[in-house]
XYZ file of C-alpha atoms in Angstrom:
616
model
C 36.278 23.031 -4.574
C 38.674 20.053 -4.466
C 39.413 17.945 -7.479
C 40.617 14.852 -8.917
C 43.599 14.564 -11.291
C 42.276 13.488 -14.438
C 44.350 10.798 -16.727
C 44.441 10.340 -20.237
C 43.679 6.976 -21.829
C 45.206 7.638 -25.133
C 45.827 3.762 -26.065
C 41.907 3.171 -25.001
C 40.820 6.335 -27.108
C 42.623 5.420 -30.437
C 41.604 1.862 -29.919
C 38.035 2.635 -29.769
C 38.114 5.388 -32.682
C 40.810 3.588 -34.930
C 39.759 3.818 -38.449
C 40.096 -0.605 -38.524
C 37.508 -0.571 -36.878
C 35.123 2.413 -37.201
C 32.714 0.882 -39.797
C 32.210 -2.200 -37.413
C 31.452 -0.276 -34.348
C 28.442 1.486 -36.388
C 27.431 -1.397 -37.701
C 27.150 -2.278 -33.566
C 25.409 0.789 -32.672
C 22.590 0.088 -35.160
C 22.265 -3.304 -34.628
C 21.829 -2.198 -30.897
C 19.037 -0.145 -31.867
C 17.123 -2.110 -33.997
C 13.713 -3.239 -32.743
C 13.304 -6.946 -33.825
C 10.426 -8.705 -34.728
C 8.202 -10.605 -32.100
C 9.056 -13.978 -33.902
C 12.904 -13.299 -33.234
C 12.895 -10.882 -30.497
C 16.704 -10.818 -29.982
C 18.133 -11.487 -33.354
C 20.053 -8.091 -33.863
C 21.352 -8.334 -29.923
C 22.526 -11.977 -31.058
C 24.550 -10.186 -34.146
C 26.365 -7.247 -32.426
C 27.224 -9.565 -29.373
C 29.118 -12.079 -32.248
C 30.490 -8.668 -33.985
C 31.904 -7.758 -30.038
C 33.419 -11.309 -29.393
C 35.139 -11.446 -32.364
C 36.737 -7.990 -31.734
C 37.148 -9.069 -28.274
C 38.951 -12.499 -29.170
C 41.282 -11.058 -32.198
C 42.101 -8.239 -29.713
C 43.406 -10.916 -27.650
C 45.363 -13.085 -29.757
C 46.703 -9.540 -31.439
C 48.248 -9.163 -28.106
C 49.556 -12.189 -27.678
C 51.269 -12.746 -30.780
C 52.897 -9.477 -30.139
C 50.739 -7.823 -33.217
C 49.297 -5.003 -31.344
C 51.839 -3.949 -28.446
C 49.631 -2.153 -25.787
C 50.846 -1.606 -21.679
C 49.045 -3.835 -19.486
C 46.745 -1.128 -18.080
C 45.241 -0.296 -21.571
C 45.109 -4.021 -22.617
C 42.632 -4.520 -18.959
C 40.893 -1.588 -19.824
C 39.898 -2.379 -23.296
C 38.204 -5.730 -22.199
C 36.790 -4.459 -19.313
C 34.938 -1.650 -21.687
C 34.408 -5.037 -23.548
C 32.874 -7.205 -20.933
C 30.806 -3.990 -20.015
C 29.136 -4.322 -23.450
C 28.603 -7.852 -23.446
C 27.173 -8.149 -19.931
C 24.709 -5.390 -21.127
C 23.922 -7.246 -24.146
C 23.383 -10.323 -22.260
C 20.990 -9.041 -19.931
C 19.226 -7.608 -22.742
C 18.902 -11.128 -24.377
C 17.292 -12.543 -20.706
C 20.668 -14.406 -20.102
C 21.235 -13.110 -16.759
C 24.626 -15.746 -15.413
C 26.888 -14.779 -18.245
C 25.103 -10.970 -18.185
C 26.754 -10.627 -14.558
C 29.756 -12.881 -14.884
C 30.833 -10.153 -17.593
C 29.408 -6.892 -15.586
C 31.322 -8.204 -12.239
C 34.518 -8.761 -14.424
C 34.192 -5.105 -15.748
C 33.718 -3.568 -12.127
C 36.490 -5.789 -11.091
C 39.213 -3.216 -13.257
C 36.629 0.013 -13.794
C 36.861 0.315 -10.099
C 40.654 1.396 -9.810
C 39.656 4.346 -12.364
C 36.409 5.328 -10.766
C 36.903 8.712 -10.739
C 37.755 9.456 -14.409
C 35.863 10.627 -16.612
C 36.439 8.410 -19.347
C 35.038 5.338 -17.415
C 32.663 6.711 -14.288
C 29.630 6.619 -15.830
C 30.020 2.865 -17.257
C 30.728 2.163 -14.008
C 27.870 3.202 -12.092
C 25.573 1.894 -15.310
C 27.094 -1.804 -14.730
C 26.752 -1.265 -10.628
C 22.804 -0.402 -11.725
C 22.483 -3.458 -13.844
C 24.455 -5.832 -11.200
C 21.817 -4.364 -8.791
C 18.797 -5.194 -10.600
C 20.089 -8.738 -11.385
C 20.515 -9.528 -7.569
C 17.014 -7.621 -6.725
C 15.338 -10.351 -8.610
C 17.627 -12.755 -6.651
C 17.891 -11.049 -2.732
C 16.257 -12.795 0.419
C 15.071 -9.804 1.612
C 13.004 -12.121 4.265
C 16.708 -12.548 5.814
C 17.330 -9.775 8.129
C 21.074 -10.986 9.262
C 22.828 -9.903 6.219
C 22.998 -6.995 4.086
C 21.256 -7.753 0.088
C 23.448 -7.517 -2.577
C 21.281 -5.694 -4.671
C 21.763 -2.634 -1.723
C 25.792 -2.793 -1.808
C 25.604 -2.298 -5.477
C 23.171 0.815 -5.700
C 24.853 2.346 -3.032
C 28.245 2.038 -4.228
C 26.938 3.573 -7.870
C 24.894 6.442 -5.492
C 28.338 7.303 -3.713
C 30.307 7.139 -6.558
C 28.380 9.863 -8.524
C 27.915 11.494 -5.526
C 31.973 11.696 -4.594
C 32.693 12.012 -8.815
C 29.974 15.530 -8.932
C 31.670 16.444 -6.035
C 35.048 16.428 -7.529
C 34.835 17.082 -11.285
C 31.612 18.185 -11.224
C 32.595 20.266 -14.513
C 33.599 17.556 -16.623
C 30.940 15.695 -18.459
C 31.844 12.150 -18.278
C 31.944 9.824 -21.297
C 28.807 7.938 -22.281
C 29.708 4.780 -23.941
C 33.415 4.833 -25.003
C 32.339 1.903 -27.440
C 30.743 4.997 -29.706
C 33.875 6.959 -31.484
C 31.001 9.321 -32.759
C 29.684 10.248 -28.943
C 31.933 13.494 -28.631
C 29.763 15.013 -31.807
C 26.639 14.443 -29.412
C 25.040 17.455 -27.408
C 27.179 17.947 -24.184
C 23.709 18.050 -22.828
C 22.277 14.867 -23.847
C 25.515 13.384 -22.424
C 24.656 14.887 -18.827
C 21.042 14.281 -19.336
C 22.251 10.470 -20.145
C 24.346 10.588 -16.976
C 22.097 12.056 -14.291
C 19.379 9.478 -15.880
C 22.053 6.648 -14.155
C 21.869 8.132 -11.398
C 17.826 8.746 -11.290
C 17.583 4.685 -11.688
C 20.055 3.803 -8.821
C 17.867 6.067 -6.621
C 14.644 4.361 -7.946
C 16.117 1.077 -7.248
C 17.294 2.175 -3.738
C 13.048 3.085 -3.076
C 12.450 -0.441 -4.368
C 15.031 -2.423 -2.214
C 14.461 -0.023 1.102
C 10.570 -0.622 0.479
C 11.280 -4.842 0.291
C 13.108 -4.305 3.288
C 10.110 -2.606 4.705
C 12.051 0.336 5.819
C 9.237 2.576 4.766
C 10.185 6.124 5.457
C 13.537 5.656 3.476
C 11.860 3.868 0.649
C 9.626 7.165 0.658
C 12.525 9.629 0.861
C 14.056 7.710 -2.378
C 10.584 7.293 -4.273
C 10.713 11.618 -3.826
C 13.876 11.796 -4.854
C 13.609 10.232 -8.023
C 10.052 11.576 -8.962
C 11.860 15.558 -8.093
C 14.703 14.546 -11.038
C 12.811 12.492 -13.115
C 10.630 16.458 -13.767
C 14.364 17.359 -15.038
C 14.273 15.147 -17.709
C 13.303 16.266 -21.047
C 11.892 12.726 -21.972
C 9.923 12.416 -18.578
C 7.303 9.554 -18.725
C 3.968 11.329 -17.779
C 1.899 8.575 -17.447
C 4.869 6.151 -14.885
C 5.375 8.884 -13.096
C 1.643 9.692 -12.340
C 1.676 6.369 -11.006
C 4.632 6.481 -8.866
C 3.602 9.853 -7.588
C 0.185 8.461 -6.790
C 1.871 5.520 -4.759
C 3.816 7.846 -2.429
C 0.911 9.796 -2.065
C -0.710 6.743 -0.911
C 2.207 5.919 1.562
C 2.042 9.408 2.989
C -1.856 8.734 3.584
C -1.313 5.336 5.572
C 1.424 7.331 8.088
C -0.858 10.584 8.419
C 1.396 13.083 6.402
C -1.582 14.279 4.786
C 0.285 17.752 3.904
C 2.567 15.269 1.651
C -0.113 12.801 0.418
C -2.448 16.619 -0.542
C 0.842 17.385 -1.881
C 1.634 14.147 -4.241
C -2.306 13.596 -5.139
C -2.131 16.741 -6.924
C 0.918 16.849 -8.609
C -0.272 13.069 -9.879
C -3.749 14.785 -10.759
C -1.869 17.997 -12.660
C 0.513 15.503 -14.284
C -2.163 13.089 -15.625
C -4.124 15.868 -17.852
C -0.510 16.357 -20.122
C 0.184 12.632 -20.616
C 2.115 13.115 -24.070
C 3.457 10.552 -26.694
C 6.371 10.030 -24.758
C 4.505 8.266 -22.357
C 4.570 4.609 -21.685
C 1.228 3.674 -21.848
C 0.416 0.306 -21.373
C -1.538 -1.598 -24.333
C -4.042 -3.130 -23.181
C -6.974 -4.087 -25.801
C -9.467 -4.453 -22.485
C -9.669 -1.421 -20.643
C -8.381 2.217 -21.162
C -5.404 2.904 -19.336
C -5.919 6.676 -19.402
C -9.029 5.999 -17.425
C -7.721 3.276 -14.713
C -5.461 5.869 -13.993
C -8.058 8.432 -13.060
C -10.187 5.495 -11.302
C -6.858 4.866 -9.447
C -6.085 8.516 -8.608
C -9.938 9.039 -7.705
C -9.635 5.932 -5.296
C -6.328 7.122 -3.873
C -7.779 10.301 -3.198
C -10.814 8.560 -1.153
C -8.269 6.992 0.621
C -6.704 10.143 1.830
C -9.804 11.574 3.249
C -10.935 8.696 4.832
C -7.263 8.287 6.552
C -7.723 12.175 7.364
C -11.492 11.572 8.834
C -10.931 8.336 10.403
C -7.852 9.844 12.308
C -10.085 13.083 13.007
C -12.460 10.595 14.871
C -9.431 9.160 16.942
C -8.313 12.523 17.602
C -12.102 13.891 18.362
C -12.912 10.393 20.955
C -9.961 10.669 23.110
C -10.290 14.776 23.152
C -6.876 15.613 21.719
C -7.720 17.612 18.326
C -4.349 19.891 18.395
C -2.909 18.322 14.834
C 0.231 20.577 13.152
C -0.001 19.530 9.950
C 2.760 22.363 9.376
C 5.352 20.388 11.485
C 8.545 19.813 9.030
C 8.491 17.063 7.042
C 11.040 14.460 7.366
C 11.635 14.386 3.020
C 12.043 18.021 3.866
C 10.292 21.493 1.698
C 7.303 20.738 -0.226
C 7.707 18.174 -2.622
C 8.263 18.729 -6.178
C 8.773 22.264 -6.331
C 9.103 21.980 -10.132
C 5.632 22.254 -10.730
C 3.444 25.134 -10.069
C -0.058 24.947 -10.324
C -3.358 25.320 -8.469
C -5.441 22.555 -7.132
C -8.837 22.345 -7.053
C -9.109 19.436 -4.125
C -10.492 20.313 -0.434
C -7.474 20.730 1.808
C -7.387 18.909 4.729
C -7.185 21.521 7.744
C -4.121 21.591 10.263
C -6.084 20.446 13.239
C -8.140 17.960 10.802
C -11.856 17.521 12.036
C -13.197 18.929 15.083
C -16.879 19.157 14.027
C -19.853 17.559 12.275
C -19.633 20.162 9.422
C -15.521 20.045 9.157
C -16.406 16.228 9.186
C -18.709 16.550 6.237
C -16.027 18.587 4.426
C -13.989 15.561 4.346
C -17.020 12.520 3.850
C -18.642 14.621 0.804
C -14.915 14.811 -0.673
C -14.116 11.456 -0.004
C -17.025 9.642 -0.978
C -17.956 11.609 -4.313
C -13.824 10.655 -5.071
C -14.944 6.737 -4.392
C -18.063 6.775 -5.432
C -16.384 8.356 -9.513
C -13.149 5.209 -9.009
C -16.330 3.144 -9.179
C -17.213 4.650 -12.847
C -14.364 2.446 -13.383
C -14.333 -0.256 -10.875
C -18.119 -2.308 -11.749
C -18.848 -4.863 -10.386
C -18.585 -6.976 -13.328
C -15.073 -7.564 -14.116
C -13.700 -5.688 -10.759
C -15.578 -7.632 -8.359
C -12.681 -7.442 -5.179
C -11.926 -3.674 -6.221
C -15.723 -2.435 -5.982
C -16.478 -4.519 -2.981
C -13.916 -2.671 -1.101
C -14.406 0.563 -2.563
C -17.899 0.285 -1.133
C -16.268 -0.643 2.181
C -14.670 2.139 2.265
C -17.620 4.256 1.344
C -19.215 2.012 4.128
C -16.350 3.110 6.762
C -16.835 6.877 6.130
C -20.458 6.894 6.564
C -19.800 5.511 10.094
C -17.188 7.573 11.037
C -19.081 10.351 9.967
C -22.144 9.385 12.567
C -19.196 10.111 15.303
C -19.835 13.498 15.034
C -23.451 13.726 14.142
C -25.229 14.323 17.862
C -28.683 13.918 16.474
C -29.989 10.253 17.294
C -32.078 9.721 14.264
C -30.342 11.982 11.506
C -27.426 9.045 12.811
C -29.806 6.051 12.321
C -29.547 7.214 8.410
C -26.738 7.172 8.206
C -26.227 3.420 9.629
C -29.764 2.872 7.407
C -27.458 4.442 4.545
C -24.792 1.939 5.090
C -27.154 -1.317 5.216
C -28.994 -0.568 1.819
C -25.527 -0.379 0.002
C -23.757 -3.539 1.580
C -26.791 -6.247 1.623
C -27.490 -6.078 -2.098
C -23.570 -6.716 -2.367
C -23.294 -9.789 0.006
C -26.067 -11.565 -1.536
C -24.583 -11.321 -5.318
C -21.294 -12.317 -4.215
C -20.309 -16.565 -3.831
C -18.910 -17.391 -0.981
C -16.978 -20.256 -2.620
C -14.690 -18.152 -5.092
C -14.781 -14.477 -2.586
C -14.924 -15.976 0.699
C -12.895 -13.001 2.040
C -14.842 -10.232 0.686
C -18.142 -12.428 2.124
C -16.862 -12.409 5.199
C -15.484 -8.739 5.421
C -19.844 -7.574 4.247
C -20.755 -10.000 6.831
C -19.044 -8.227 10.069
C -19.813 -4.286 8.369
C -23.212 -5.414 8.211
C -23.487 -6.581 11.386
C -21.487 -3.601 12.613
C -24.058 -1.050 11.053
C -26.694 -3.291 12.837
C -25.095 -2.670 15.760
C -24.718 1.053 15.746
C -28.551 1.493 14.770
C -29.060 0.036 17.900
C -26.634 2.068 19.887
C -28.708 5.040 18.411
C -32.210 3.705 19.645
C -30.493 2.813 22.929
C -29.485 6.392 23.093
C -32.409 7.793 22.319
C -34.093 5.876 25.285
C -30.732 6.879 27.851
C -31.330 10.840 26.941
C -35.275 10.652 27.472
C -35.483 12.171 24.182
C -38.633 9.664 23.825
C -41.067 10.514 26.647
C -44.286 8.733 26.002
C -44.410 4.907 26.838
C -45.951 3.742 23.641
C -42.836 5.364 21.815
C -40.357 4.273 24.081
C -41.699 0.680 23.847
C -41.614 1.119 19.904
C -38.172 2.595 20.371
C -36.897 -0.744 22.286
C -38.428 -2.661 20.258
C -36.303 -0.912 17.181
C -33.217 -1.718 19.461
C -33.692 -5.450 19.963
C -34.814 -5.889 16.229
C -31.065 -4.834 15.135
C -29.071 -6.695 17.915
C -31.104 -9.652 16.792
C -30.095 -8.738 13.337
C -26.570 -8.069 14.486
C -26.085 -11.309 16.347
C -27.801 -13.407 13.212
C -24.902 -11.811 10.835
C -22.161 -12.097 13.494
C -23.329 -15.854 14.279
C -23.104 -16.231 9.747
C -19.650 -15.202 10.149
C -18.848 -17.339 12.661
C -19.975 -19.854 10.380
C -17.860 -18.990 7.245
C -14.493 -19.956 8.974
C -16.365 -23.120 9.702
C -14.855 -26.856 7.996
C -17.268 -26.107 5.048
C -17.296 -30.422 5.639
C -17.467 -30.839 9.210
C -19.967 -27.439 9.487
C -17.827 -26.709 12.716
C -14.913 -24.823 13.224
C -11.418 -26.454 13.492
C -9.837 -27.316 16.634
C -7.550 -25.654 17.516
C -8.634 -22.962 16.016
C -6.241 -21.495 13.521
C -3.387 -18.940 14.720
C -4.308 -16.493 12.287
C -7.722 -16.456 13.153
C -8.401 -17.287 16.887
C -8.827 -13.687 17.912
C -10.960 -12.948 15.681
C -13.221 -15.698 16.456
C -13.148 -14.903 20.633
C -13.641 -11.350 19.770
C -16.879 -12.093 17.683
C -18.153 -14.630 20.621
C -17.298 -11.658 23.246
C -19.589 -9.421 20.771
C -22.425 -12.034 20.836
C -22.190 -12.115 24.366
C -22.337 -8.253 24.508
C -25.091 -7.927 22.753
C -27.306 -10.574 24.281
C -26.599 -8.946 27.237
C -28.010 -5.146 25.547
C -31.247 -7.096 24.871
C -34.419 -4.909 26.202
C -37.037 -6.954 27.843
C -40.312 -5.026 27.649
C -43.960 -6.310 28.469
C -46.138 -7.903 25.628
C -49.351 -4.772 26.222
C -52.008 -7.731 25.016
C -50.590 -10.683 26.885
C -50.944 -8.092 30.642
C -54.473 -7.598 29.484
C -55.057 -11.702 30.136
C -52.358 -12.343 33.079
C -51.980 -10.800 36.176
C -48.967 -8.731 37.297
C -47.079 -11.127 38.949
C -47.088 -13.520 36.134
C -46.168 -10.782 33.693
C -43.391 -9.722 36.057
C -41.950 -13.366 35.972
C -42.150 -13.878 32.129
C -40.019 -10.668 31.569
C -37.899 -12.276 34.280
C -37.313 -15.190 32.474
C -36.700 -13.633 29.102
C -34.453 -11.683 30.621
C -32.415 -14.515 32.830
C -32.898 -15.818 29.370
C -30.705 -13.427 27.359
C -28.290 -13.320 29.689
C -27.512 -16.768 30.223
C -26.722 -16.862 26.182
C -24.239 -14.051 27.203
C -22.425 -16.295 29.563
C -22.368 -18.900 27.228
C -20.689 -17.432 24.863
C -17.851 -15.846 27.508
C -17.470 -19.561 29.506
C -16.841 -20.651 25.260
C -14.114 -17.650 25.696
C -12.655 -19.164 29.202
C -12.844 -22.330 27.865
C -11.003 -22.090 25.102
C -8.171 -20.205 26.306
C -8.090 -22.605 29.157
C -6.974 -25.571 26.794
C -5.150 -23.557 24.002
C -3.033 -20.729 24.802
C -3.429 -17.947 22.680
C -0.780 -15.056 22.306
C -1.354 -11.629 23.679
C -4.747 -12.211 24.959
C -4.419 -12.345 28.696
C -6.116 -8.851 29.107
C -8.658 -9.358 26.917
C -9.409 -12.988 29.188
C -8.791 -11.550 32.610
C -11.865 -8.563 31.265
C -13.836 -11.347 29.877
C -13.417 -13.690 33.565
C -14.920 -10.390 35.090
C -17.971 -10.150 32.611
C -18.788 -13.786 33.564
C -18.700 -12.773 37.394
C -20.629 -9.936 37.095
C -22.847 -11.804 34.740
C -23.240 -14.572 38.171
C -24.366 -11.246 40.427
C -26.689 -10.082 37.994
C -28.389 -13.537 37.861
C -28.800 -14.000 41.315
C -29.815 -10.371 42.174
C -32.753 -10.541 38.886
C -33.596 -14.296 40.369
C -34.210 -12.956 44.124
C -36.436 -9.918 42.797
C -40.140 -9.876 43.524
C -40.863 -7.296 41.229
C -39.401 -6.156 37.881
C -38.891 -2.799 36.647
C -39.304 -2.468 32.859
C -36.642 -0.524 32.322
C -33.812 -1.898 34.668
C -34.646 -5.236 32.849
C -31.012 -4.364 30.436
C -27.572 -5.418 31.695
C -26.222 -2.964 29.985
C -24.096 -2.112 33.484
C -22.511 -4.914 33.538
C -21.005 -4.834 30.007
């Protein structure tokens, strides 16, 4: 292996361990770890920095008077060990300008001696520290240049890199400023100095994730959660958390044999949270316990990303899924901990199959359904309302795969019960978001019961015509119902003033609004005219015949309404990336024309041909 010549600082050494001033520098060391009262939170920090600037300044004028004859070299070193200590102790005291005015003059000298012992390791501590400062002060909105906070950690993650590399058998110095640190265990020195290290690859998750270059953030976030197990004073409960997190990010891209991976580790890790932990105090709620709510929840969220992809996969036909294929972190994660998990594993092709399906809903929902032990309604109102969203969202994925008609009308039933008693207890004037996300699930579930009756009619699994006019009847009551909620959320991005929407309509919300007209119109158009039995008994056929017309020319003509609304707007404000979606709309309201003169011209109607459901 190569190496690095390694210097002697004997002027710096007998400086920092002359007998002058041995009694002041532990007087320093305790006064740095004193814990002050909350009154004066930064009274001993105050006293050692005064202690160090007077050192600092007599050092100075001993030089210049000629009273302590030192070479240059040892003279910069000695203050740069100096401003290393007061930039630290500035930061400590919230005093951020002079903190990094003092780190950067350190750097400034400690950079020409990088790769000795005797100084590395305050180096890359006052590159950590200069990195932190600028996180808190980056643009990271501006993509043209390069943060500061990244040149700094990745100068201090080369530097130990290059320095391990080259002495990795020398165990640098701690803190210089502490003639009693060769006594200490050569461990906790190493221990001290891989810690350094562990933060600059924490920070690099933290800046790569503001820059939202996800996948790098990730491979950091693993990194430091696979050293941080090294540590003899790991922090159980933070680095649950953490672990939890990346689970969560593995989730959201599909790397469910990472996200398995990281949920369990978090899960194993959370039953031996020790003292050492950092526990939050919080007099309101139990941490210990919104930490299993939050790993119960994240876990929910990893079988619903597993199902809902399942469905994708299931829909288009593809189901081949290698969840096997390297990952790009590389070997399982956290290989440090052995242990057996008790969670249902996600299989390598995912779902294929209504019972494989229910593998993953029964897992998913029980994990939700225990976060909301946690998450009530009173005092948690945005967390439960989603969590029953989600609960909400894997009942209807789970109807993908269930064939039978009716056994999928539960389900959809299943979904209504939960979500109505939750839209009508929340106030549209303080959760206007959450409203309006019930509002369109509810109307969804609407519209999927009637997609079941629908079915039920299309595959003749009804044959007598009493039940298939009950059947129809089912149908049209839920579109109804599904056009009344859909028209209510068209409503709540209405000028609460005007009681009309704004024109133009908002950017962020235009497609959203053309989307839910083009759903109106749909199903308007799904409407199922059938023949009132007690009216035919008093009118003739013809007359019947024409009144089911008319309903029916009816219905439709609300559908076209609501796609010229579509035209129209579009036509007078441009909206972006929408010109498919308007050329399929333009050729909904032409079909919608044939269909109006072809049912005008007939002489008699059929029943059942009385749907447009061809022409959506």
């Amino acid at each position: 292996m190569s190496s690095y010549i390694i210097r002697e600082y004997p002027g710096v050494a007998t400086f920092f361990s002359s007998k002058e001033y041995l009694d002041i520098y532990k007087e320093i060391n305790i006064l740095r770890a004193t814990e002050d009262p909350i009154t004066a939170p930064f009274q001993s920090k105050y006293k050692a920095r005064e202690i160090m600037l007077d050192i600092k300044e007599k050092f100075i004028e001993r030089v210049r008077t000629g009273a302590e004859e030192v070479p240059q070299e040892t003279e910069e070193l000695i203050l740069a060990l100096f401003n290393y200590h007061l930039g630290l102790n500035y930061i400590e005291t919230d005093e951020e300008s002079p903190g990094e005015k003092n780190l950067n003059a350190s750097v400034s000298v400690l950079r020409q001696y990088e790769l000795q012992p005797q100084f590395v390791a305050h180096l890359i501590n006052a590159l950590n520290q200069l990195g932190i400062l600028w996180f808190s002060w980056d643009d990271f909105t501006n993509k043209t240049i390069t943060p500061k906070s990244e040149k700094y950690f990745e100068e201090a993650y080369k530097l130990y890199e290059k320095y391990n590399y080259l002495n990795r058998n020398t165990i640098p110095t701690i803190d210089i400023l502490n003639p009693f640190e060769e006594d200490d265990d050569e461990k906790k020195r190493m221990e001290t100095f891989e810690s350094y290290h562990t933060l600059t690859i924490y920070y690099l998750s933290q800046v790569y994730s503001a820059k939202n270059m996800n996948d790098k953030s990730a491979k950091y976030s693993a990194m430091t959660l696979d050293r941080e197990l090294r540590h003899s004073s790991i922090d159980h409960y933070n680095w649950c958390l953490n672990c939890i997190k990346l689970g969560q990010y593995h989730s959201s891209i599909l790397e469910f044999k990472n996200a398995y991976r990281c949920l369990s580790c978090a899960e194993y890790m959370s039953k031996i949270i020790d003292a050492n932990s950092t526990i939050p105090e919080d007099v309101e709620e139990d941490p210990i316990k919104k930490l299993e709510a939050e790993l119960n929840w994240s876990w929910g969220k990893f079988y619903l990303a597993a199902l809902e992809e399942s469905v994708k996969r299931y829909e288009s036909g593809n189901v081949k899924f290698n969840l096997n294929e390297p990952s790009p972190i590389g070997p399982q994660l956290f290989s440090a901990l052995t242990f057996e998990s008790n969670r249902t594993p996600v299989r390598s092709n995912l779902a294929t199959n209504f019972n494989e399906a229910k593998e993953l809903f029964i897992e998913g929902v029980q994990s939700l359904e225990n976060s909301l032990n946690f998450y009530i309604f009173d005092g948690y109102v945005s967390d439960h309302v989603n969590i029953n969203l989600e609960i909400s969202k894997f009942y209807k994925l789970l109807s993908v795969f269930q064939l039978n008609n009716k056994e999928c009308s539960i389900i959809h039933q299943a979904r209504i019960s939960s979500l109505l008693p939750l839209e009508s207890q929340l106030s549209f004037e303080h959760y206007s978001h959450l409203v309006q996300l019930l509002i369109a699930e509810i109307a969804n579930a609407y519209e999927e019961l009637a997609n079941c009756e629908i079915k039920s009619l299309e595959e003749e699994e009804i044959t007598d015509l009493k039940g298939k006019y009950e059947t129809a009847r089912n149908s049209n009551e839920y579109n109804y119902k599904a056009i009344e909620f859909l028209e209510e959320y068209i409503i709540s991005f209405a000028d609460p003033t005007l009681k009309r929407l704004p024109d133009p309509i908002p950017k962020a919300i235009v497609k959203t609004i053309l989307n839910t007209w083009w759903k109106m119109g749909d199903l308007w158009s799904r409407i199922i005219v059938i023949p009132d039995v007690e009216k035919e008994e008093k009118e003739n056929e013809v007359s019947s015949d024409e009144s089911m017309k008319s309903e029916y020319l009816d219905n439709i003509q609300k559908s076209k309404k609501l796609y010229e609304a579509i035209v129209s707007y579009c036509k007078k404000n441009y909206v972006h990336k929408y010109d498919d979606e308007l050329k399929t709309v333009k050729q909904l309201l032409e079909n919608i024309d044939k269909e109006i003169e072809k049912t005008t011209n007939l002489t008699k109607s059929d029943h059942w041909c009385l749907t447009s459901l061809p022409i959506v």
